[in-house]
XYZ file of C-alpha atoms in Angstrom:
254
model
C -41.339 -172.889 -112.949
C -40.521 -169.953 -111.006
C -43.714 -168.039 -109.824
C -44.090 -164.319 -110.930
C -41.657 -161.763 -110.379
C -39.000 -163.884 -109.692
C -35.483 -163.254 -110.751
C -33.154 -166.112 -111.942
C -30.211 -166.450 -114.157
C -30.728 -166.823 -117.667
C -29.851 -170.239 -119.574
C -28.931 -170.710 -123.358
C -26.123 -170.001 -125.375
C -25.563 -166.845 -127.894
C -22.982 -167.014 -130.355
C -21.571 -164.577 -133.080
C -20.217 -166.038 -136.693
C -18.035 -163.715 -138.383
C -18.646 -163.807 -141.998
C -15.397 -162.318 -143.368
C -11.989 -160.825 -141.736
C -12.856 -157.433 -143.785
C -14.498 -154.835 -141.660
C -16.854 -153.926 -144.719
C -19.135 -155.498 -147.218
C -22.060 -157.823 -146.960
C -23.115 -161.281 -147.143
C -24.177 -161.150 -150.523
C -20.862 -160.053 -151.587
C -18.740 -162.773 -149.878
C -18.416 -165.319 -153.078
C -19.923 -168.707 -153.215
C -17.212 -170.552 -151.450
C -17.410 -168.293 -148.404
C -20.913 -168.437 -148.286
C -20.855 -172.236 -148.393
C -18.130 -171.985 -145.396
C -20.639 -169.895 -143.548
C -23.652 -172.202 -144.110
C -21.343 -175.413 -142.816
C -20.650 -172.883 -139.758
C -24.051 -172.600 -138.760
C -25.095 -176.028 -139.696
C -22.260 -177.268 -137.154
C -23.098 -174.890 -134.581
C -27.102 -175.779 -134.882
C -25.813 -179.402 -134.543
C -23.744 -179.054 -131.325
C -25.948 -176.477 -129.745
C -28.825 -178.574 -130.030
C -27.170 -181.260 -128.245
C -26.692 -179.261 -125.153
C -28.644 -179.832 -122.215
C -31.707 -177.420 -121.683
C -31.600 -176.148 -125.124
C -35.075 -176.479 -126.971
C -34.562 -174.379 -130.374
C -31.646 -172.865 -131.970
C -32.016 -169.670 -134.074
C -29.507 -168.685 -136.691
C -30.312 -164.990 -138.171
C -28.504 -161.821 -139.760
C -29.321 -158.285 -139.450
C -28.391 -155.881 -142.091
C -28.626 -152.266 -141.816
C -29.503 -149.402 -139.178
C -33.038 -149.377 -139.848
C -32.811 -152.792 -138.418
C -30.785 -151.670 -135.448
C -27.460 -152.785 -136.455
C -24.797 -150.897 -134.693
C -21.744 -153.264 -135.753
C -21.016 -153.241 -139.516
C -18.761 -156.029 -139.627
C -20.412 -158.360 -141.767
C -21.922 -161.021 -139.222
C -24.592 -163.369 -137.982
C -25.844 -164.299 -134.723
C -26.829 -167.771 -133.445
C -29.316 -168.149 -130.041
C -29.973 -171.277 -128.418
C -32.894 -170.963 -126.257
C -33.817 -172.693 -123.154
C -37.516 -172.647 -124.298
C -39.516 -172.667 -127.456
C -40.027 -169.257 -128.494
C -43.459 -167.719 -128.808
C -43.612 -167.539 -132.392
C -41.779 -170.710 -133.092
C -44.368 -172.499 -130.883
C -47.378 -171.356 -132.822
C -45.633 -172.433 -135.979
C -44.594 -175.811 -134.688
C -47.887 -176.578 -133.607
C -49.817 -175.286 -136.792
C -47.019 -177.462 -138.536
C -47.943 -180.517 -136.292
C -51.773 -180.281 -136.845
C -51.530 -180.273 -140.538
C -48.705 -183.241 -140.492
C -51.164 -185.003 -138.193
C -54.326 -184.385 -140.720
C -52.252 -185.419 -143.522
C -51.586 -188.847 -141.876
C -47.971 -187.634 -141.998
C -47.659 -187.651 -145.778
C -46.922 -183.587 -145.943
C -45.563 -180.905 -144.125
C -47.506 -177.615 -143.818
C -44.396 -175.686 -145.755
C -44.599 -178.143 -148.680
C -48.403 -177.755 -149.110
C -47.931 -174.055 -149.342
C -44.980 -174.490 -151.333
C -46.954 -176.380 -153.883
C -49.630 -174.129 -154.122
C -47.147 -171.226 -154.757
C -45.490 -173.009 -157.714
C -48.757 -173.998 -159.070
C -50.111 -170.366 -159.171
C -46.890 -168.783 -160.009
C -47.676 -165.178 -159.528
C -45.569 -164.835 -156.028
C -42.771 -167.163 -156.850
C -39.434 -165.338 -157.156
C -37.297 -168.337 -158.051
C -37.232 -171.876 -158.792
C -34.010 -174.270 -158.675
C -33.195 -177.818 -158.492
C -33.245 -178.029 -154.805
C -34.999 -174.644 -153.195
C -37.267 -172.517 -154.522
C -38.521 -168.696 -152.780
C -41.536 -167.042 -153.429
C -43.382 -163.893 -151.646
C -45.942 -165.131 -149.222
C -49.601 -164.440 -150.141
C -50.192 -162.401 -146.921
C -46.914 -161.071 -146.538
C -46.485 -158.819 -143.302
C -43.402 -156.570 -144.663
C -42.997 -154.420 -147.932
C -40.391 -157.105 -148.829
C -40.654 -160.712 -147.727
C -39.441 -163.836 -149.293
C -39.599 -167.183 -148.183
C -36.409 -169.664 -149.407
C -37.924 -173.423 -148.760
C -35.966 -176.654 -149.771
C -37.721 -179.268 -151.615
C -36.872 -181.974 -149.618
C -37.959 -181.929 -145.399
C -35.222 -181.242 -143.306
C -35.729 -180.111 -139.543
C -32.671 -177.917 -139.367
C -29.668 -176.413 -141.415
C -27.511 -179.547 -140.208
C -29.771 -181.804 -142.219
C -29.034 -180.258 -145.315
C -26.753 -182.524 -147.611
C -23.748 -181.180 -149.853
C -25.296 -180.466 -152.861
C -28.309 -178.740 -150.990
C -25.732 -176.475 -149.334
C -24.092 -175.966 -152.590
C -27.114 -174.782 -154.027
C -27.995 -172.417 -151.378
C -24.513 -170.802 -151.554
C -25.752 -169.538 -154.883
C -29.017 -168.637 -154.094
C -29.136 -167.193 -150.674
C -26.741 -164.223 -151.710
C -28.732 -163.986 -155.265
C -32.021 -162.955 -153.117
C -29.935 -160.793 -151.028
C -28.760 -159.308 -153.962
C -31.882 -158.745 -155.696
C -33.226 -156.752 -152.746
C -30.314 -154.052 -153.115
C -31.129 -154.097 -156.838
C -34.322 -152.914 -156.485
C -33.627 -149.195 -155.033
C -29.889 -149.625 -156.261
C -28.551 -149.125 -152.837
C -28.428 -151.224 -149.870
C -31.932 -152.635 -148.433
C -31.973 -153.540 -144.480
C -33.366 -156.906 -143.854
C -33.375 -159.630 -141.491
C -32.340 -162.899 -142.720
C -34.142 -165.370 -140.211
C -33.548 -169.189 -140.667
C -36.646 -171.173 -138.838
C -35.638 -174.667 -137.824
C -37.528 -177.321 -135.846
C -37.591 -177.156 -132.505
C -35.210 -179.518 -130.631
C -38.403 -181.389 -129.281
C -38.825 -184.986 -131.284
C -42.680 -184.214 -131.818
C -42.016 -181.288 -133.706
C -38.919 -182.487 -135.891
C -40.776 -184.403 -138.659
C -43.595 -181.720 -139.112
C -41.255 -178.503 -138.717
C -39.246 -178.170 -142.164
C -36.350 -175.718 -142.364
C -36.500 -172.551 -144.160
C -35.405 -168.745 -144.561
C -37.717 -166.053 -144.024
C -36.112 -162.501 -145.654
C -37.977 -159.343 -144.484
C -37.378 -155.716 -144.975
C -39.160 -152.457 -143.776
C -38.182 -150.855 -146.827
C -41.339 -149.704 -149.026
C -39.792 -147.176 -151.085
C -36.114 -145.960 -151.961
C -36.262 -143.285 -148.952
C -39.099 -144.740 -147.001
C -39.145 -147.417 -144.320
C -42.211 -148.887 -143.053
C -42.708 -148.130 -139.438
C -45.289 -150.203 -137.159
C -48.532 -148.411 -136.595
C -50.731 -149.070 -133.639
C -52.768 -151.484 -134.891
C -49.684 -153.426 -135.801
C -47.637 -152.972 -132.495
C -50.554 -153.108 -130.151
C -52.441 -156.119 -131.640
C -50.367 -157.551 -134.322
C -52.858 -156.656 -136.961
C -50.319 -155.971 -139.786
C -51.389 -153.646 -142.965
C -49.269 -153.727 -145.909
C -50.222 -151.607 -148.926
C -47.271 -153.847 -151.216
C -49.504 -156.660 -153.173
C -47.230 -159.809 -152.919
C -47.595 -160.316 -156.573
C -46.124 -156.778 -157.483
C -43.594 -157.700 -154.998
C -42.455 -160.932 -156.401
C -42.731 -159.899 -160.014
C -40.059 -156.538 -159.022
C -37.544 -159.233 -157.420
C -37.806 -161.393 -160.588
C -37.450 -158.357 -162.799
C -33.987 -157.730 -161.117
C -32.877 -160.723 -161.426
C -28.399 -160.560 -162.293
C -28.527 -157.121 -161.055
C -27.731 -157.626 -157.517
């Protein structure tokens, strides 16, 4: 616990995962077999990094597009192994644990949300045997999709073979729909939220994918306004029901 102003070497790991030997293309265009290979690689690295001394959280993600700040266009993703639980993950993990405790361990928070979304239906994007995707009710971004497994697992390493096989179909399908909305590549961040390594959060913190994009029109990105950047009070002029309807309509066009 260093005092204020103390500088010290950073801990943890940062790894890069090259999706393909091709210098062009996208994750959505890899093909099911290669996507499954990438999923297996992310799962293997999650398990290995989680076992390292001092690692408290493992985060897998992909950025796509210069609007997100991407400078290396070779299709790739990154994995961070943090020596602490990041601020957003800490808030999510605490909320998930409270809900888990309040239901006496019968249900996770994200399972409750998914159940309500599936019952309502207005914001659902797709439903499959092992995963479902929806636009969250309080979406922060013009385009935001949450892909959630039906079975509670804490991280990618916990997915079984059948779940990974279905994910290898659904994941690129969702990314393809983003591109089909405007007929051109859509910038996005695909972030895998995994439970922290801390055993207290593992039963309550289920794996899920959040795909977000600042693209609000064919030629208009969303920039953070003062209220959003300074106060974290997001304003979204895209209704989640409308975004979900559009994502359903472009199925098969990606």
